[in-house]
PDB file of C-alpha atoms and ligand atoms in Angstrom:
ATOM      1  CA  MET A  20       0.000   0.000   0.000  1.00 43.00           C
ATOM      2  CA  ALA A  21       1.078   3.624  -0.514  1.00 47.00           C
ATOM      3  CA  ASP A  22       2.875   5.420   2.319  1.00 82.00           C
ATOM      4  CA  GLN A  23      -0.077   6.443   4.488  1.00 96.00           C
ATOM      5  CA  PRO A  24      -1.458   5.592   7.941  1.00 98.00           C
ATOM      6  CA  ILE A  25      -3.058   2.167   8.205  1.00 98.00           C
ATOM      7  CA  ILE A  26      -5.285   1.146  11.108  1.00 98.00           C
ATOM      8  CA  LYS A  27      -5.347  -2.383  12.512  1.00 98.00           C
ATOM      9  CA  LEU A  28      -8.944  -3.438  13.147  1.00 98.00           C
ATOM     10  CA  HIS A  29      -9.736  -5.684  16.109  1.00 98.00           C
ATOM     11  CA  ASP A  30     -10.126  -8.718  13.817  1.00 98.00           C
ATOM     12  CA  GLY A  31      -6.522  -8.205  12.645  1.00 98.00           C
ATOM     13  CA  ASN A  32      -7.410  -6.764   9.221  1.00 98.00           C
ATOM     14  CA  MET A  33      -5.765  -3.532   8.091  1.00 98.00           C
ATOM     15  CA  MET A  34      -7.659  -0.444   6.882  1.00 98.00           C
ATOM     16  CA  PRO A  35      -6.244   2.791   5.432  1.00 98.00           C
ATOM     17  CA  GLN A  36      -7.053   5.707   7.731  1.00 98.00           C
ATOM     18  CA  LEU A  37      -7.985   7.967   4.792  1.00 98.00           C
ATOM     19  CA  GLY A  38     -10.328   6.903   2.000  1.00 98.00           C
ATOM     20  CA  LEU A  39     -12.595   8.298  -0.690  1.00 98.00           C
ATOM     21  CA  GLY A  40     -16.368   8.487  -0.171  1.00 98.00           C
ATOM     22  CA  VAL A  41     -18.644   8.399  -3.221  1.00 98.00           C
ATOM     23  CA  TRP A  42     -22.143   9.178  -1.892  1.00 98.00           C
ATOM     24  CA  GLN A  43     -24.219  11.267  -4.320  1.00 97.00           C
ATOM     25  CA  ALA A  44     -21.881  10.594  -7.238  1.00 98.00           C
ATOM     26  CA  SER A  45     -23.196   9.139 -10.486  1.00 98.00           C
ATOM     27  CA  ILE A  46     -21.599   5.909 -11.720  1.00 98.00           C
ATOM     28  CA  ASP A  47     -19.506   7.839 -14.260  1.00 98.00           C
ATOM     29  CA  ASP A  48     -18.424  10.503 -11.784  1.00 98.00           C
ATOM     30  CA  ALA A  49     -17.644   7.918  -9.124  1.00 98.00           C
ATOM     31  CA  ARG A  50     -15.607   5.792 -11.568  1.00 98.00           C
ATOM     32  CA  ASN A  51     -13.554   8.800 -12.677  1.00 98.00           C
ATOM     33  CA  ALA A  52     -13.086   9.925  -9.079  1.00 98.00           C
ATOM     34  CA  ILE A  53     -11.950   6.463  -7.970  1.00 98.00           C
ATOM     35  CA  VAL A  54      -9.495   6.119 -10.872  1.00 98.00           C
ATOM     36  CA  GLU A  55      -8.090   9.565 -10.044  1.00 98.00           C
ATOM     37  CA  ALA A  56      -7.926   8.785  -6.330  1.00 98.00           C
ATOM     38  CA  LEU A  57      -6.059   5.538  -6.926  1.00 98.00           C
ATOM     39  CA  LYS A  58      -3.515   7.468  -9.047  1.00 98.00           C
ATOM     40  CA  VAL A  59      -3.041   9.966  -6.218  1.00 97.00           C
ATOM     41  CA  GLY A  60      -2.467   7.192  -3.682  1.00 98.00           C
ATOM     42  CA  TYR A  61      -5.840   6.537  -2.006  1.00 98.00           C
ATOM     43  CA  ARG A  62      -6.280   2.856  -1.236  1.00 98.00           C
ATOM     44  CA  SER A  63      -9.733   2.845   0.364  1.00 98.00           C
ATOM     45  CA  ILE A  64     -13.132   3.453  -1.244  1.00 98.00           C
ATOM     46  CA  ASP A  65     -16.449   3.803   0.599  1.00 98.00           C
ATOM     47  CA  THR A  66     -19.639   3.026  -1.324  1.00 98.00           C
ATOM     48  CA  ALA A  67     -23.038   1.503  -0.438  1.00 98.00           C
ATOM     49  CA  ALA A  68     -25.826  -0.370  -2.165  1.00 98.00           C
ATOM     50  CA  ILE A  69     -28.105   2.655  -1.730  1.00 98.00           C
ATOM     51  CA  TYR A  70     -25.598   4.991  -3.467  1.00 98.00           C
ATOM     52  CA  LYS A  71     -26.352   3.124  -6.711  1.00 97.00           C
ATOM     53  CA  ASN A  72     -22.765   3.451  -7.856  1.00 98.00           C
ATOM     54  CA  GLU A  73     -21.164   0.162  -6.753  1.00 98.00           C
ATOM     55  CA  GLU A  74     -20.646  -0.554 -10.481  1.00 98.00           C
ATOM     56  CA  ALA A  75     -18.174   2.344 -10.529  1.00 98.00           C
ATOM     57  CA  VAL A  76     -15.825   0.446  -8.236  1.00 96.00           C
ATOM     58  CA  GLY A  77     -15.807  -2.586 -10.536  1.00 96.00           C
ATOM     59  CA  GLN A  78     -15.182  -0.364 -13.557  1.00 98.00           C
ATOM     60  CA  ALA A  79     -12.385   1.569 -11.835  1.00 98.00           C
ATOM     61  CA  LEU A  80     -10.697  -1.671 -10.781  1.00 96.00           C
ATOM     62  CA  GLN A  81     -10.652  -2.727 -14.439  1.00 95.00           C
ATOM     63  CA  GLU A  82      -8.990   0.579 -15.403  1.00 96.00           C
ATOM     64  CA  THR A  83      -6.385   0.962 -12.685  1.00 97.00           C
ATOM     65  CA  ASP A  84      -2.954  -0.615 -12.444  1.00 96.00           C
ATOM     66  CA  VAL A  85      -3.272  -0.885  -8.668  1.00 97.00           C
ATOM     67  CA  ALA A  86      -3.672  -4.497  -7.535  1.00 97.00           C
ATOM     68  CA  ARG A  87      -7.006  -5.537  -6.015  1.00 97.00           C
ATOM     69  CA  ASP A  88      -5.249  -6.737  -2.856  1.00 96.00           C
ATOM     70  CA  ASP A  89      -3.892  -3.226  -2.289  1.00 97.00           C
ATOM     71  CA  ILE A  90      -7.355  -1.615  -2.286  1.00 98.00           C
ATOM     72  CA  PHE A  91      -9.758  -1.654   0.656  1.00 98.00           C
ATOM     73  CA  ILE A  92     -13.390  -1.661  -0.529  1.00 98.00           C
ATOM     74  CA  THR A  93     -16.314  -0.918   1.785  1.00 99.00           C
ATOM     75  CA  THR A  94     -19.970  -1.342   0.900  1.00 99.00           C
ATOM     76  CA  LYS A  95     -23.127  -1.409   3.013  1.00 99.00           C
ATOM     77  CA  LEU A  96     -26.263  -3.438   3.641  1.00 98.00           C
ATOM     78  CA  TRP A  97     -29.252  -1.181   3.016  1.00 98.00           C
ATOM     79  CA  ASN A  98     -32.085  -0.999   5.548  1.00 98.00           C
ATOM     80  CA  ASP A  99     -34.721  -2.700   3.357  1.00 97.00           C
ATOM     81  CA  ASP A 100     -32.397  -5.696   3.087  1.00 98.00           C
ATOM     82  CA  GLN A 101     -31.820  -6.301   6.794  1.00 98.00           C
ATOM     83  CA  GLN A 102     -33.681  -9.607   6.405  1.00 98.00           C
ATOM     84  CA  ASN A 103     -32.151 -10.346   3.042  1.00 98.00           C
ATOM     85  CA  GLY A 104     -28.407 -10.148   3.715  1.00 98.00           C
ATOM     86  CA  GLN A 105     -27.315 -13.060   1.551  1.00 98.00           C
ATOM     87  CA  GLN A 106     -28.927 -11.780  -1.611  1.00 98.00           C
ATOM     88  CA  ALA A 107     -27.945  -8.186  -0.826  1.00 98.00           C
ATOM     89  CA  ILE A 108     -24.219  -8.918  -0.555  1.00 98.00           C
ATOM     90  CA  GLU A 109     -24.270 -11.179  -3.595  1.00 98.00           C
ATOM     91  CA  THR A 110     -25.897  -8.379  -5.622  1.00 98.00           C
ATOM     92  CA  SER A 111     -23.331  -5.871  -4.323  1.00 98.00           C
ATOM     93  CA  LEU A 112     -20.413  -8.187  -5.115  1.00 98.00           C
ATOM     94  CA  LYS A 113     -21.701  -8.687  -8.655  1.00 98.00           C
ATOM     95  CA  LYS A 114     -21.876  -4.924  -9.217  1.00 98.00           C
ATOM     96  CA  LEU A 115     -18.469  -4.424  -7.608  1.00 98.00           C
ATOM     97  CA  GLN A 116     -17.052  -7.303  -9.705  1.00 98.00           C
ATOM     98  CA  LEU A 117     -15.519  -8.704  -6.540  1.00 98.00           C
ATOM     99  CA  GLU A 118     -15.543 -12.017  -4.729  1.00 98.00           C
ATOM    100  CA  GLN A 119     -15.129 -10.370  -1.349  1.00 98.00           C
ATOM    101  CA  VAL A 120     -15.508  -6.888   0.115  1.00 98.00           C
ATOM    102  CA  ASP A 121     -12.962  -5.761   2.677  1.00 99.00           C
ATOM    103  CA  LEU A 122     -15.623  -4.278   4.910  1.00 99.00           C
ATOM    104  CA  TYR A 123     -19.392  -4.843   4.942  1.00 99.00           C
ATOM    105  CA  LEU A 124     -21.319  -2.364   7.089  1.00 99.00           C
ATOM    106  CA  MET A 125     -24.936  -2.425   8.242  1.00 98.00           C
ATOM    107  CA  HIS A 126     -26.094   1.021   7.104  1.00 98.00           C
ATOM    108  CA  TRP A 127     -28.494   2.020   9.923  1.00 98.00           C
ATOM    109  CA  PRO A 128     -29.934   0.238  12.971  1.00 98.00           C
ATOM    110  CA  CYS A 129     -33.543   1.308  12.174  1.00 98.00           C
ATOM    111  CA  PRO A 130     -34.676   0.573  15.761  1.00 97.00           C
ATOM    112  CA  GLU A 131     -38.388   0.423  14.914  1.00 96.00           C
ATOM    113  CA  LYS A 132     -37.871  -2.445  12.481  1.00 96.00           C
ATOM    114  CA  ASP A 133     -36.062  -4.332  15.266  1.00 97.00           C
ATOM    115  CA  THR A 134     -34.255  -6.585  12.787  1.00 98.00           C
ATOM    116  CA  TYR A 135     -30.707  -5.342  13.250  1.00 98.00           C
ATOM    117  CA  VAL A 136     -29.639  -8.175  15.561  1.00 98.00           C
ATOM    118  CA  ASP A 137     -30.837 -10.793  13.055  1.00 98.00           C
ATOM    119  CA  ALA A 138     -29.163  -8.838  10.266  1.00 98.00           C
ATOM    120  CA  TRP A 139     -25.921  -8.889  12.289  1.00 98.00           C
ATOM    121  CA  LYS A 140     -26.181 -12.674  12.801  1.00 98.00           C
ATOM    122  CA  LYS A 141     -26.471 -13.013   9.025  1.00 98.00           C
ATOM    123  CA  MET A 142     -23.476 -10.704   8.497  1.00 99.00           C
ATOM    124  CA  ILE A 143     -21.429 -12.962  10.790  1.00 98.00           C
ATOM    125  CA  GLU A 144     -22.336 -15.864   8.486  1.00 98.00           C
ATOM    126  CA  LEU A 145     -21.429 -13.812   5.403  1.00 98.00           C
ATOM    127  CA  GLN A 146     -18.013 -13.206   6.915  1.00 98.00           C
ATOM    128  CA  GLN A 147     -17.651 -16.931   7.621  1.00 98.00           C
ATOM    129  CA  GLN A 148     -18.570 -17.617   3.974  1.00 98.00           C
ATOM    130  CA  GLY A 149     -15.690 -15.350   2.936  1.00 98.00           C
ATOM    131  CA  LEU A 150     -17.903 -12.763   1.224  1.00 99.00           C
ATOM    132  CA  ALA A 151     -16.805 -10.003   3.628  1.00 99.00           C
ATOM    133  CA  LYS A 152     -13.331  -9.878   5.152  1.00 98.00           C
ATOM    134  CA  SER A 153     -14.494  -7.643   8.027  1.00 99.00           C
ATOM    135  CA  ILE A 154     -17.946  -6.636   9.256  1.00 99.00           C
ATOM    136  CA  GLY A 155     -19.134  -3.526  11.007  1.00 99.00           C
ATOM    137  CA  VAL A 156     -21.950  -1.026  11.331  1.00 99.00           C
ATOM    138  CA  CYS A 157     -22.873   2.598  10.674  1.00 98.00           C
ATOM    139  CA  ASN A 158     -24.931   4.966  12.755  1.00 98.00           C
ATOM    140  CA  PHE A 159     -25.137   2.671  15.795  1.00 98.00           C
ATOM    141  CA  HIS A 160     -25.499   4.178  19.255  1.00 98.00           C
ATOM    142  CA  GLU A 161     -24.266   2.508  22.443  1.00 98.00           C
ATOM    143  CA  VAL A 162     -27.624   0.819  23.080  1.00 98.00           C
ATOM    144  CA  HIS A 163     -27.652  -0.786  19.619  1.00 98.00           C
ATOM    145  CA  LEU A 164     -24.021  -1.849  19.815  1.00 98.00           C
ATOM    146  CA  LYS A 165     -24.530  -3.350  23.236  1.00 98.00           C
ATOM    147  CA  ARG A 166     -27.355  -5.522  21.927  1.00 98.00           C
ATOM    148  CA  LEU A 167     -25.221  -6.832  19.048  1.00 98.00           C
ATOM    149  CA  ILE A 168     -22.384  -7.696  21.394  1.00 98.00           C
ATOM    150  CA  ASP A 169     -24.598  -9.196  24.127  1.00 98.00           C
ATOM    151  CA  GLU A 170     -26.731 -11.259  21.748  1.00 98.00           C
ATOM    152  CA  THR A 171     -24.033 -12.517  19.343  1.00 98.00           C
ATOM    153  CA  GLY A 172     -20.695 -12.125  21.129  1.00 98.00           C
ATOM    154  CA  VAL A 173     -19.313 -10.533  17.949  1.00 98.00           C
ATOM    155  CA  THR A 174     -18.217  -6.897  18.134  1.00 98.00           C
ATOM    156  CA  PRO A 175     -18.295  -4.803  14.929  1.00 99.00           C
ATOM    157  CA  VAL A 176     -14.808  -3.707  13.868  1.00 99.00           C
ATOM    158  CA  VAL A 177     -16.012  -0.284  12.710  1.00 99.00           C
ATOM    159  CA  ASN A 178     -18.820   2.124  13.585  1.00 99.00           C
ATOM    160  CA  GLN A 179     -19.136   4.698  10.795  1.00 98.00           C
ATOM    161  CA  ILE A 180     -20.968   7.748  12.161  1.00 98.00           C
ATOM    162  CA  GLU A 181     -21.613  11.345  11.212  1.00 98.00           C
ATOM    163  CA  LEU A 182     -18.628  13.193  12.641  1.00 98.00           C
ATOM    164  CA  HIS A 183     -17.149  16.598  11.824  1.00 98.00           C
ATOM    165  CA  PRO A 184     -16.099  19.632  13.869  1.00 97.00           C
ATOM    166  CA  MET A 185     -19.734  20.673  14.406  1.00 96.00           C
ATOM    167  CA  LEU A 186     -20.801  17.186  15.544  1.00 97.00           C
ATOM    168  CA  GLN A 187     -17.933  15.495  17.337  1.00 98.00           C
ATOM    169  CA  GLN A 188     -19.766  12.630  19.093  1.00 98.00           C
ATOM    170  CA  ARG A 189     -17.045  12.374  21.746  1.00 97.00           C
ATOM    171  CA  THR A 190     -19.003  10.087  24.086  1.00 98.00           C
ATOM    172  CA  LEU A 191     -19.807   7.584  21.335  1.00 98.00           C
ATOM    173  CA  HIS A 192     -16.239   7.786  19.986  1.00 98.00           C
ATOM    174  CA  ALA A 193     -14.915   6.984  23.479  1.00 98.00           C
ATOM    175  CA  TRP A 194     -17.418   4.113  23.924  1.00 98.00           C
ATOM    176  CA  ASN A 195     -16.371   2.665  20.561  1.00 98.00           C
ATOM    177  CA  ALA A 196     -12.705   2.902  21.553  1.00 98.00           C
ATOM    178  CA  LEU A 197     -13.361   1.181  24.863  1.00 98.00           C
ATOM    179  CA  HIS A 198     -14.827  -1.748  22.916  1.00 98.00           C
ATOM    180  CA  GLN A 199     -12.061  -1.761  20.271  1.00 98.00           C
ATOM    181  CA  ILE A 200     -14.496  -0.478  17.658  1.00 98.00           C
ATOM    182  CA  GLN A 201     -12.818   1.879  15.194  1.00 99.00           C
ATOM    183  CA  THR A 202     -14.806   5.084  14.693  1.00 99.00           C
ATOM    184  CA  GLU A 203     -15.051   6.216  11.080  1.00 99.00           C
ATOM    185  CA  SER A 204     -16.258   9.741  10.245  1.00 98.00           C
ATOM    186  CA  TRP A 205     -18.906  10.264   7.586  1.00 98.00           C
ATOM    187  CA  SER A 206     -19.539  13.753   6.191  1.00 98.00           C
ATOM    188  CA  PRO A 207     -16.090  14.576   7.656  1.00 98.00           C
ATOM    189  CA  LEU A 208     -15.998  17.926   5.842  1.00 98.00           C
ATOM    190  CA  ALA A 209     -19.525  18.743   7.026  1.00 97.00           C
ATOM    191  CA  GLN A 210     -20.591  18.193   3.409  1.00 95.00           C
ATOM    192  CA  GLY A 211     -18.377  20.915   2.002  1.00 89.00           C
ATOM    193  CA  GLY A 212     -17.824  23.221   4.922  1.00 75.00           C
ATOM    194  CA  GLU A 213     -21.254  24.275   6.268  1.00 78.00           C
ATOM    195  CA  GLY A 214     -19.473  27.163   7.959  1.00 89.00           C
ATOM    196  CA  VAL A 215     -16.640  25.008   9.359  1.00 94.00           C
ATOM    197  CA  PHE A 216     -14.142  26.249   6.785  1.00 96.00           C
ATOM    198  CA  ASP A 217     -14.879  29.864   7.860  1.00 95.00           C
ATOM    199  CA  GLN A 218     -14.152  29.320  11.549  1.00 96.00           C
ATOM    200  CA  ASP A 219     -11.249  31.453  12.809  1.00 97.00           C
ATOM    201  CA  VAL A 220      -9.358  28.527  14.332  1.00 98.00           C
ATOM    202  CA  ILE A 221      -9.543  26.574  11.065  1.00 98.00           C
ATOM    203  CA  LYS A 222      -8.468  29.599   9.030  1.00 97.00           C
ATOM    204  CA  GLN A 223      -5.575  30.357  11.428  1.00 98.00           C
ATOM    205  CA  LEU A 224      -4.302  26.778  11.300  1.00 98.00           C
ATOM    206  CA  ALA A 225      -4.619  26.771   7.502  1.00 98.00           C
ATOM    207  CA  LYS A 226      -2.401  29.856   7.434  1.00 98.00           C
ATOM    208  CA  LYS A 227       0.083  28.431   9.946  1.00 98.00           C
ATOM    209  CA  TYR A 228       0.574  25.177   8.012  1.00 98.00           C
ATOM    210  CA  SER A 229       0.079  26.615   4.482  1.00 98.00           C
ATOM    211  CA  LYS A 230      -2.843  24.228   4.007  1.00 98.00           C
ATOM    212  CA  THR A 231      -6.489  24.661   3.019  1.00 98.00           C
ATOM    213  CA  PRO A 232      -9.326  24.579   5.582  1.00 97.00           C
ATOM    214  CA  ALA A 233     -10.393  21.185   4.197  1.00 98.00           C
ATOM    215  CA  GLN A 234      -6.895  19.794   4.774  1.00 98.00           C
ATOM    216  CA  ILE A 235      -6.922  21.095   8.354  1.00 98.00           C
ATOM    217  CA  VAL A 236     -10.262  19.386   8.988  1.00 98.00           C
ATOM    218  CA  ILE A 237      -9.040  16.093   7.484  1.00 98.00           C
ATOM    219  CA  ARG A 238      -5.860  16.324   9.571  1.00 98.00           C
ATOM    220  CA  TRP A 239      -8.010  16.909  12.667  1.00 98.00           C
ATOM    221  CA  HIS A 240      -9.831  13.603  11.990  1.00 98.00           C
ATOM    222  CA  LEU A 241      -6.521  11.776  11.510  1.00 98.00           C
ATOM    223  CA  ASP A 242      -5.005  13.299  14.661  1.00 98.00           C
ATOM    224  CA  SER A 243      -8.159  12.374  16.591  1.00 98.00           C
ATOM    225  CA  GLY A 244      -7.651   8.686  15.705  1.00 98.00           C
ATOM    226  CA  LEU A 245     -10.585   8.557  13.300  1.00 98.00           C
ATOM    227  CA  VAL A 246     -10.860   6.864   9.922  1.00 99.00           C
ATOM    228  CA  VAL A 247     -11.938   9.548   7.451  1.00 98.00           C
ATOM    229  CA  ILE A 248     -13.567   9.308   4.010  1.00 98.00           C
ATOM    230  CA  PRO A 249     -13.976  12.767   2.429  1.00 98.00           C
ATOM    231  CA  LYS A 250     -15.994  12.667  -0.774  1.00 98.00           C
ATOM    232  CA  SER A 251     -15.060  14.568  -3.896  1.00 98.00           C
ATOM    233  CA  VAL A 252     -15.572  14.096  -7.609  1.00 98.00           C
ATOM    234  CA  THR A 253     -13.326  17.089  -8.380  1.00 98.00           C
ATOM    235  CA  PRO A 254      -9.786  16.001  -9.336  1.00 98.00           C
ATOM    236  CA  ALA A 255      -8.104  19.015  -7.690  1.00 98.00           C
ATOM    237  CA  ARG A 256      -9.937  18.358  -4.411  1.00 98.00           C
ATOM    238  CA  ILE A 257      -9.235  14.616  -4.579  1.00 98.00           C
ATOM    239  CA  HIS A 258      -5.533  15.593  -4.685  1.00 98.00           C
ATOM    240  CA  GLU A 259      -5.907  18.283  -2.025  1.00 98.00           C
ATOM    241  CA  ASN A 260      -7.666  15.974   0.417  1.00 98.00           C
ATOM    242  CA  PHE A 261      -4.812  13.459   0.217  1.00 98.00           C
ATOM    243  CA  GLN A 262      -2.001  15.994   0.781  1.00 98.00           C
ATOM    244  CA  VAL A 263      -2.297  15.748   4.545  1.00 98.00           C
ATOM    245  CA  PHE A 264       0.555  13.467   5.563  1.00 98.00           C
ATOM    246  CA  ASP A 265       3.310  16.099   5.709  1.00 97.00           C
ATOM    247  CA  PHE A 266       2.094  17.897   8.852  1.00 98.00           C
ATOM    248  CA  ARG A 267       0.337  17.188  12.147  1.00 98.00           C
ATOM    249  CA  LEU A 268      -1.834  19.163  14.537  1.00 98.00           C
ATOM    250  CA  ASP A 269      -0.564  19.202  18.099  1.00 97.00           C
ATOM    251  CA  LYS A 270      -2.761  18.338  21.079  1.00 96.00           C
ATOM    252  CA  ALA A 271      -3.599  21.965  21.826  1.00 97.00           C
ATOM    253  CA  GLU A 272      -4.702  22.540  18.225  1.00 98.00           C
ATOM    254  CA  VAL A 273      -6.881  19.420  18.252  1.00 97.00           C
ATOM    255  CA  SER A 274      -8.434  20.724  21.489  1.00 95.00           C
ATOM    256  CA  GLU A 275      -9.058  24.156  19.948  1.00 97.00           C
ATOM    257  CA  ILE A 276     -11.045  22.516  17.132  1.00 97.00           C
ATOM    258  CA  ALA A 277     -12.913  20.472  19.756  1.00 94.00           C
ATOM    259  CA  LYS A 278     -14.438  23.758  20.917  1.00 95.00           C
ATOM    260  CA  LEU A 279     -16.329  24.062  17.609  1.00 96.00           C
ATOM    261  CA  ASP A 280     -18.651  21.190  18.575  1.00 97.00           C
ATOM    262  CA  GLN A 281     -22.294  22.274  18.436  1.00 95.00           C
ATOM    263  CA  GLY A 282     -23.899  18.835  18.383  1.00 95.00           C
ATOM    264  CA  LYS A 283     -25.270  19.839  14.991  1.00 92.00           C
ATOM    265  CA  ARG A 284     -26.371  16.961  12.770  1.00 96.00           C
ATOM    266  CA  LEU A 285     -26.555  17.246   9.003  1.00 96.00           C
ATOM    267  CA  GLY A 286     -28.112  13.796   8.647  1.00 97.00           C
ATOM    268  CA  PRO A 287     -30.879  12.015  10.564  1.00 97.00           C
ATOM    269  CA  ASN A 288     -30.684  10.927  14.197  1.00 97.00           C
ATOM    270  CA  PRO A 289     -30.200   7.128  14.140  1.00 97.00           C
ATOM    271  CA  GLU A 290     -32.711   6.749  17.008  1.00 94.00           C
ATOM    272  CA  GLU A 291     -35.422   8.204  14.798  1.00 94.00           C
ATOM    273  CA  PHE A 292     -34.459   7.051  11.319  1.00 95.00           C
ATOM    274  CA  ASN A 293     -36.263   3.937  10.164  1.00 93.00           C
ATOM    275  CA  GLY A 294     -36.336   4.513   6.396  1.00 87.00           C
TER     276      GLY A 294
HETATM  277  N1  NAP B 314     -22.902   5.587   6.600  1.00 93.88           N
HETATM  278  C1  NAP B 314     -23.661   6.624   6.340  1.00 93.88           C
HETATM  279  O1  NAP B 314     -24.840   6.697   6.765  1.00 93.88           O
HETATM  280  C2  NAP B 314     -23.104   7.739   5.517  1.00 93.88           C
HETATM  281  C3  NAP B 314     -23.830   8.930   5.368  1.00 93.88           C
HETATM  282  C4  NAP B 314     -23.267   9.952   4.612  1.00 93.88           C
HETATM  283  C5  NAP B 314     -22.021   9.779   4.016  1.00 93.88           C
HETATM  284  N2  NAP B 314     -21.349   8.593   4.146  1.00 93.88           N
HETATM  285  C6  NAP B 314     -20.019   8.378   3.515  1.00 93.88           C
HETATM  286  O2  NAP B 314     -19.157   9.449   3.884  1.00 93.88           O
HETATM  287  C7  NAP B 314     -18.626  10.044   2.705  1.00 93.88           C
HETATM  288  C8  NAP B 314     -18.302  11.493   2.946  1.00 93.88           C
HETATM  289  O3  NAP B 314     -19.448  12.212   3.385  1.00 93.88           O
HETATM  290  P1  NAP B 314     -20.258  13.268   2.470  1.00 93.88           P
HETATM  291  O4  NAP B 314     -20.103  12.885   1.056  1.00 93.88           O
HETATM  292  O5  NAP B 314     -21.632  13.343   3.016  1.00 93.88           O
HETATM  293  O6  NAP B 314     -19.600  14.661   2.777  1.00 93.88           O
HETATM  294  P2  NAP B 314     -18.129  15.292   2.930  1.00 93.88           P
HETATM  295  O7  NAP B 314     -17.087  14.343   2.503  1.00 93.88           O
HETATM  296  O8  NAP B 314     -18.087  15.884   4.274  1.00 93.88           O
HETATM  297  O9  NAP B 314     -18.231  16.494   1.892  1.00 93.88           O
HETATM  298  C9  NAP B 314     -18.399  16.274   0.506  1.00 93.88           C
HETATM  299  C10 NAP B 314     -18.658  17.627  -0.150  1.00 93.88           C
HETATM  300  O10 NAP B 314     -17.530  18.472   0.063  1.00 93.88           O
HETATM  301  C11 NAP B 314     -16.999  18.896  -1.157  1.00 93.88           C
HETATM  302  N3  NAP B 314     -15.540  18.902  -1.006  1.00 93.88           N
HETATM  303  C12 NAP B 314     -14.716  17.830  -0.992  1.00 93.88           C
HETATM  304  N4  NAP B 314     -13.448  18.195  -0.815  1.00 93.88           N
HETATM  305  C13 NAP B 314     -13.457  19.535  -0.689  1.00 93.88           C
HETATM  306  C14 NAP B 314     -12.440  20.496  -0.496  1.00 93.88           C
HETATM  307  N5  NAP B 314     -11.160  20.133  -0.404  1.00 93.88           N
HETATM  308  N6  NAP B 314     -12.804  21.812  -0.423  1.00 93.88           N
HETATM  309  C15 NAP B 314     -14.093  22.172  -0.523  1.00 93.88           C
HETATM  310  N7  NAP B 314     -15.106  21.301  -0.715  1.00 93.88           N
HETATM  311  C16 NAP B 314     -14.788  19.992  -0.797  1.00 93.88           C
HETATM  312  C17 NAP B 314     -17.500  17.906  -2.194  1.00 93.88           C
HETATM  313  O11 NAP B 314     -17.644  18.522  -3.454  1.00 93.88           O
HETATM  314  P3  NAP B 314     -17.234  17.843  -4.888  1.00 93.88           P
HETATM  315  O12 NAP B 314     -17.535  16.390  -4.838  1.00 93.88           O
HETATM  316  O13 NAP B 314     -18.109  18.602  -5.836  1.00 93.88           O
HETATM  317  O14 NAP B 314     -15.773  18.138  -5.077  1.00 93.88           O
HETATM  318  C18 NAP B 314     -18.860  17.548  -1.636  1.00 93.88           C
HETATM  319  O15 NAP B 314     -19.814  18.517  -1.985  1.00 93.88           O
HETATM  320  C19 NAP B 314     -19.757   9.813   1.681  1.00 93.88           C
HETATM  321  O16 NAP B 314     -19.363  10.051   0.355  1.00 93.88           O
HETATM  322  C20 NAP B 314     -20.108   8.385   2.003  1.00 93.88           C
HETATM  323  O17 NAP B 314     -19.149   7.520   1.414  1.00 93.88           O
HETATM  324  C21 NAP B 314     -21.874   7.590   4.898  1.00 93.88           C
END
C-alpha cells in the first residue's frame, strides 16, 4: 500500500485511515473519481448499495494498475435488506465485480424495524462464507451496539458515524474505543464546509501550516484517531484531500477545534431514522 497511515482493526485486518467516499456521485463521476484517487495514492473506497454506484468500483478496478489486494473496498447493507443479507451482498459483489468486500457495514440500525440483531447474525455468516473480510456497522449508538455484542458475542470492527467539527460525538467515539471499535467519520468535511471552513481557528491553522481549511479538517480527523472518508468528484480536491501526511496538529490545536462542537447533525438521528 502507498505510504499512508493504516489502522489495525480488532479482527486483525488492516484499513487505510484515509479513503474516498462516493455518496451522491453518479456511476460515471464515481468511476472517474476512484481512478483519479487511486492514481493519487488513495487505497480505500467507501460506497453503499443505496448509493447506486457500486458498479463504478468494478469499472475503476478494471482501469487501474493498482492491484485488487492493495485496495480496501467498503460497501453497506441497506435498511430494506436487513432480512435479506445473503442476496444483498451477492448483488453488491456482482456490481463491484468482486468475490469479497474488505468491509461490509450495516447502514443504519432502524430501531423500529427491530431486525438489526438478526441482520448482524447473518453478516457474521457472510463473513464466515468469505464474502466479507471484516464486518461492522454505521450509525449505531451505544444501546444498539450493546445488543449486538450481548446477543451474538461478535463486536463490529467499525462504527461509521456522522462526525465533523460541528458534531464530534465524543461520548460515542470513546465508547467505541473502549470496545475496540474503530470510529469512522462520515460527512467529515460537514458536506463541504457548512461554515466550518470559515471558523477562525480553522483559518488560522490553515495559514500556519500553508494548508487549506479542508486539509486542516481532514488532519483533525486523523489526529483524533478517526478513519476519514472525504468525498469529492473534483480532481483538484481529490488531490488536495490526500495531501495531509506532511504535517500534524498538536494536542492543543486538536483541542481548539474540539471547541467548535455544536452537536449539529446534518443527517438524521439514528434513534429516529427507520427509512
Ligand atoms: N454511513 C452513512 O450513513 C453515511 C452517510 C453519509 C455519508 N457517508 C459516507 O461518507 C462520505 C463522505 O461524506 P459526504 O459525502 O456526506 O460529505 P463530505 O465528505 O463531508 O463532503 C463532501 C462535499 O464536500 C466537497 N468537497 C470535498 N473536498 C473539498 C475540499 N477540499 N474543499 C471544498 N469542498 C470539498 C464535495 O464537493 P465535490 O464532490 O463537488 O468536489 C462535496 O460537496 C460519503 O461520500 C459516504 O461515502 C456515509
